[in-house]
Structures are given as structure tokens and as C-alpha cells.
Tab-separated table of C-alpha atoms and ligand atoms in Angstrom:
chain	number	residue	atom	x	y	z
A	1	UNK	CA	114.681	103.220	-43.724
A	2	UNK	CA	117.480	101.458	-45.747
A	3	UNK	CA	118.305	97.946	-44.384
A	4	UNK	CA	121.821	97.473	-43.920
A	5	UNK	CA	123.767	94.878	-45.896
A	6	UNK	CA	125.266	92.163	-43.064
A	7	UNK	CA	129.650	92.673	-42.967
A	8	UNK	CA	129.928	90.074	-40.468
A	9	UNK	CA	128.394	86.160	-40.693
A	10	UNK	CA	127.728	84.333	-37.752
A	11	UNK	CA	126.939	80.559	-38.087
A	12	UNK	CA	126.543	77.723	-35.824
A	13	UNK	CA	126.265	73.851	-36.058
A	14	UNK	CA	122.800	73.805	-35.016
A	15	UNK	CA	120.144	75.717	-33.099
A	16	UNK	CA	121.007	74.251	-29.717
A	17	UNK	CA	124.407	76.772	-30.087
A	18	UNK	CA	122.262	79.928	-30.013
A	19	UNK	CA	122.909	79.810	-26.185
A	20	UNK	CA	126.208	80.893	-26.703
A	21	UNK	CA	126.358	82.437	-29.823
A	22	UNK	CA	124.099	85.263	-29.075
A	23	UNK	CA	126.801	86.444	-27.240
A	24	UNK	CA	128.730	87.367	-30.425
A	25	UNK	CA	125.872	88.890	-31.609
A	26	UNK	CA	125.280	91.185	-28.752
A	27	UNK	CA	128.863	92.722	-29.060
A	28	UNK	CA	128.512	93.503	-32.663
A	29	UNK	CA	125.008	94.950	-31.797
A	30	UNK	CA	126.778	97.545	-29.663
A	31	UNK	CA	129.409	97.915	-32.063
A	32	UNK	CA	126.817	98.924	-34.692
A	33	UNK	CA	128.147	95.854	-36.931
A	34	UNK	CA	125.331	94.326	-39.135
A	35	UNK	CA	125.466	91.176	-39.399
A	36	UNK	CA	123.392	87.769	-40.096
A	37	UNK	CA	122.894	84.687	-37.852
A	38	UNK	CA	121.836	81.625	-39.260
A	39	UNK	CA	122.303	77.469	-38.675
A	40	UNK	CA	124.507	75.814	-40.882
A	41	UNK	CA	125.937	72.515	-40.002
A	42	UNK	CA	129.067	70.855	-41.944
A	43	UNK	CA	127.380	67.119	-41.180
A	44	UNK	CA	123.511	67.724	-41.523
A	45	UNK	CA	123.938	70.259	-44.121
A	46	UNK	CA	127.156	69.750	-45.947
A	47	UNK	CA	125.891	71.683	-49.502
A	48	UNK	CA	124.525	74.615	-47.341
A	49	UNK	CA	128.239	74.597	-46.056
A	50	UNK	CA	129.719	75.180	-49.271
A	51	UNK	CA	127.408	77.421	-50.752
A	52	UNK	CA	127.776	79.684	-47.720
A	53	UNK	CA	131.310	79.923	-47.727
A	54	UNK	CA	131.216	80.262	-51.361
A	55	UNK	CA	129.004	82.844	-51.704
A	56	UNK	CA	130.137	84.824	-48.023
A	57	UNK	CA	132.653	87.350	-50.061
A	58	UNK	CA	130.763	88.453	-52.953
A	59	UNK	CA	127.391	88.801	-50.183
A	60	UNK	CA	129.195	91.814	-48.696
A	61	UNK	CA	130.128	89.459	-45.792
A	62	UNK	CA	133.695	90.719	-44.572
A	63	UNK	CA	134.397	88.042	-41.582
A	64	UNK	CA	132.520	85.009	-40.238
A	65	UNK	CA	132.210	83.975	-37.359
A	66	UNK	CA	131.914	79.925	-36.879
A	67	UNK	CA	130.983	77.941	-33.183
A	68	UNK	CA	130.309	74.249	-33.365
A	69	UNK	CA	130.498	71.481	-30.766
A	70	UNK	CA	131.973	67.803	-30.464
A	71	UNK	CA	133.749	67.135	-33.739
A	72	UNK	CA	133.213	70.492	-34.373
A	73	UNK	CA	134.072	70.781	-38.508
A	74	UNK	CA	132.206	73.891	-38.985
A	75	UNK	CA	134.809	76.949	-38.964
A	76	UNK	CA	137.638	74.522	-40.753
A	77	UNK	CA	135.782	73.412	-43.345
A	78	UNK	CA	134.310	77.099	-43.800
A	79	UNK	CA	138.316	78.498	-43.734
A	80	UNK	CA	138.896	75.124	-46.160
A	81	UNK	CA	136.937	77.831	-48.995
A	82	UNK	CA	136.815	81.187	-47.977
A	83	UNK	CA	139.583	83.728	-47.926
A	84	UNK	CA	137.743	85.808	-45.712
A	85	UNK	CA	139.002	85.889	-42.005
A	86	UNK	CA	137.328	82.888	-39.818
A	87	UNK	CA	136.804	82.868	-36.108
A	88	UNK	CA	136.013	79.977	-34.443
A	89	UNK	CA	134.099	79.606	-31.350
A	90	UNK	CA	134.248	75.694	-29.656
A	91	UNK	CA	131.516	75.157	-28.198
A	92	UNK	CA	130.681	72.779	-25.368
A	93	UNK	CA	128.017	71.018	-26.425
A	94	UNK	CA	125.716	67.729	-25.532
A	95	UNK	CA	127.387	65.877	-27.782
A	96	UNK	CA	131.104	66.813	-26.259
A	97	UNK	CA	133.101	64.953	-23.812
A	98	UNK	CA	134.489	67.991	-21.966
A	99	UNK	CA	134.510	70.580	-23.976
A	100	UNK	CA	138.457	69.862	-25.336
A	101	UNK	CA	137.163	67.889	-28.186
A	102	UNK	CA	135.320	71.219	-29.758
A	103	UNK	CA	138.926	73.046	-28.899
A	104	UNK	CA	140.795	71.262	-30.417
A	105	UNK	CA	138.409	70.462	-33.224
A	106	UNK	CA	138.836	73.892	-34.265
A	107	UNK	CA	142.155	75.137	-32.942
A	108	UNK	CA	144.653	72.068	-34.481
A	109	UNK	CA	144.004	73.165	-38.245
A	110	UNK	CA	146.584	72.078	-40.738
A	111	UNK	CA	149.237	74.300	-42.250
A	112	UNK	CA	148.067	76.761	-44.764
A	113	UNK	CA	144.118	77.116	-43.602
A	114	UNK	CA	144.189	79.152	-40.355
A	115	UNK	CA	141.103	79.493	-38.393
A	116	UNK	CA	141.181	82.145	-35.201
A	117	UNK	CA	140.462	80.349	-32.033
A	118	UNK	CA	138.937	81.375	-29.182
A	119	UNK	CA	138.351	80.784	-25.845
A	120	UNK	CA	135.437	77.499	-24.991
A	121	UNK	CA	132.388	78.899	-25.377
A	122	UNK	CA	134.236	82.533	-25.861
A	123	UNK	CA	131.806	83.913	-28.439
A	124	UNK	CA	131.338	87.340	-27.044
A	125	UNK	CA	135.465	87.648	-27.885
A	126	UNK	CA	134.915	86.697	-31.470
A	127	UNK	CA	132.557	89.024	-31.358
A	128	UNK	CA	135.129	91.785	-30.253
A	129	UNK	CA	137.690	90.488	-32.584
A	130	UNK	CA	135.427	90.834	-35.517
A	131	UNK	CA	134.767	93.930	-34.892
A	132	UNK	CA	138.727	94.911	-34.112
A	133	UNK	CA	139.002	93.458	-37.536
A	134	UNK	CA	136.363	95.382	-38.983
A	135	UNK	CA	138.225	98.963	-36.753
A	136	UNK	CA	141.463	98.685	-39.230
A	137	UNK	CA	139.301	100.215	-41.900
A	138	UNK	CA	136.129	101.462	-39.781
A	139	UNK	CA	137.439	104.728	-37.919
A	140	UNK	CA	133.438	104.689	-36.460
A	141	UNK	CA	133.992	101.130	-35.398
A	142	UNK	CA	137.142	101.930	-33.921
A	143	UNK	CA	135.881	104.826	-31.463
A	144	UNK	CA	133.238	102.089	-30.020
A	145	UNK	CA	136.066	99.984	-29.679
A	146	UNK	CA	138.454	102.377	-27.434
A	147	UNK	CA	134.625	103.123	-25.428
A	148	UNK	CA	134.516	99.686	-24.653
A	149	UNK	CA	137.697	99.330	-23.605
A	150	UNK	CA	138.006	102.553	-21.581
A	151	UNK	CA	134.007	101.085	-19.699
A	152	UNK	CA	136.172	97.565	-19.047
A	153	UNK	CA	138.740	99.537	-17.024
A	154	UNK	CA	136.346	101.643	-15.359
A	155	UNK	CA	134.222	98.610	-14.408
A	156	UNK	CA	137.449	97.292	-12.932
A	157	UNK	CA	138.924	99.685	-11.315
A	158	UNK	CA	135.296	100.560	-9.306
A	159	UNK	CA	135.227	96.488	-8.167
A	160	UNK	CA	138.397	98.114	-6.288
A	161	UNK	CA	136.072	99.240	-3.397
A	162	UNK	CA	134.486	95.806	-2.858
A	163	UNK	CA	138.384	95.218	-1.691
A	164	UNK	CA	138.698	97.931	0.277
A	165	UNK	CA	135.362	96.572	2.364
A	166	UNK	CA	137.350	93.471	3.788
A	167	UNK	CA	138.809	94.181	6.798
A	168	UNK	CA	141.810	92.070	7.849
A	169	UNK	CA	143.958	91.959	10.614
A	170	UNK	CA	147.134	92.912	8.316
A	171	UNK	CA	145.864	94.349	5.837
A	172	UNK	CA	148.056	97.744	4.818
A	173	UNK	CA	147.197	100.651	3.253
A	174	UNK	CA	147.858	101.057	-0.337
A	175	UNK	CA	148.178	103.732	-3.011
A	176	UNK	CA	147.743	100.840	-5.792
B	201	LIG	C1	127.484	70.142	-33.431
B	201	LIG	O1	126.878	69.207	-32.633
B	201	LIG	C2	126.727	71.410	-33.183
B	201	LIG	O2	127.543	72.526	-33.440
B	201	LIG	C3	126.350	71.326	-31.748
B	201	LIG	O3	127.274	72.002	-30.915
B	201	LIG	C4	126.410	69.824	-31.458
B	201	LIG	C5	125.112	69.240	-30.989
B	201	LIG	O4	124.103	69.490	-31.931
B	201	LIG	P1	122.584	69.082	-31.604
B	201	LIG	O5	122.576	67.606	-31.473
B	201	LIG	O6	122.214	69.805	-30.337
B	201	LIG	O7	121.783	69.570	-32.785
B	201	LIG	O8	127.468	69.796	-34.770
């Protein structure tokens, strides 16, 4: 069986991240993305950094996908090199106040290097927006996509009947 080459990088500021991370990794698992997952951490391993980032486009590696905590450098510095599309995923962490400091760690980039923020500790919607990235040129990738979206509504519209359970005094009727 050929081993697929990775499209999609996902790195994190150290191993304690995984937690949330693997999140990102489980949605481009059922998007049928390969990808890698590895540590790489812009303080402890500053040369790793720019070797990564370096190296990312000519790898086959079409978007990363960046979470750190605290004074969370990770996806900027990553964006700083590559021109491949970065996500990044704050992450709140043991070393963070309250989580903001990872947000806006990573959202308040300067002019000129963006980096795609997401929600705190919103890695499963990097992981989505990778692949939606990936499902401009991926017509496969883009059928999971409309799946997924089609099983969200579905999901929400049967947590209807946990509604229809309550039984209040005025409670009307509704079509809706
Ligand atoms: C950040 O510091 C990492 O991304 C992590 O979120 C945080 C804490 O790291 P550990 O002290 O748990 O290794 O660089």
C-alpha cells in the first residue's frame, strides 16, 4: 500500500497541546486529508521553527495548521516565512492567564503577515477550514465537506424533539 504524502501540517508548542490539537486531526481524518502532527516550539526549538516553515512548501505540505499557548509565537513566526496559508489555534494553556493572552498572541499580527484565527482552543474548526481550503481544488474533499454539513443540520434539527418534551404552561404550537 502506497503511503500518502501529508497536504496539511499540524504543529503545536509542545506536547501538553495534543489535548486539543487532536481535534484538528480528527476532522481531517474524516475528511480523508493526510497530514503530519508533530511538536515544534518557536522558544525551545527556534531552528526546528525555521526549518519547518522553510521546508513546509516544497514537502508537499499545502496548509499548516499552528496552536500554541501563553505568548503563543508559534503560527506568527511560522506565517513570518511561509507563503502557505496558516491557521492558528490559541490555546489555553498552563502557562496562560485566561486564555486571551494565546488570542491575542496569535490574532493581533502586523500588517502584511496574516495568520487565520480561530476560536480558543477551536482546533477542530481549523481543522474544517483546512480542509475547505483544501475543497477549492479537491472536488473529493468537497463532497465530504457538503456531508458534514448536511449531518450538522440533521443533528440539529433532531435536538428539536428534546424541545418539544418540555411542557409549559404557554407554550404554543409551532410549525418552526
Ligand atoms: C506554549 O507554552 C505551548 O504551546 C504550550 O501551550 C505552553 C505550555 O507549554 P508546556 O510548559 O506545557 O510545555 O509554548
Amino acid at each position: 500500500m502506497e503511503i500518502e504524502k501529508p497536504i496539511v501540517g499540524i504543529i503545536m508548542g509542545s506536547q501538553s497541546d495534543l489535548v486539543t490539537m487532536k481535534e484538528a486531526a480528527i476532522l481531517l481524518d474524516r475528511f480523508e486529508l493526510p497530514f503530519e502532527i508533530t511538536v515544534v516550539s518557536a522558544h525551545r526549538t527556534p531552528e526546528r521553527l525555521v526549518e519547518y516553515a522553510k521546508t513546509a512548501r516544497s514537502r508537499g505540505l499545502k496548509v499548516i495548521i499552528a496552536g500554541a499557548g501563553g505568548a503563543a509565537h508559534l503560527p506568527g513566526m511560522i506565517a513570518a516565512i511561509t507563503t502557505l496559508p496558516v491557521i492558528g489555534v490559541p490555546i489555553k494553556s498552563s502557562n496562560s492567564i485566561d486564555g486571551w493572552d494565546s488570542v491575542l498572541s496569535i490574532l493581533q499580527m502586523p500588517s502584511g503577515v496574516p495568520v487565520a484565527t480561530v476560536a480558543l482552543n477551536g482546533s477542530a474548526n481549523a481543522g474544517i477550514l483546512a480542509a475547505q481550503i483544501i475543497g477549492i481544488f479537491s472536488e473529493e474533499t468537497q463532497v465530504l465537506l457538503e456531508k458534514f454539513k448536511l449531518e450538522q443540520e440533521q443533528n440539529v434539527m433532531d435536538s428539536r424533539n428534546s424541545f418539544t418534551e418540555l411542557d409549559f404552561r404557554y407554550k404554543r404550537k409551532t410549525e418552526f
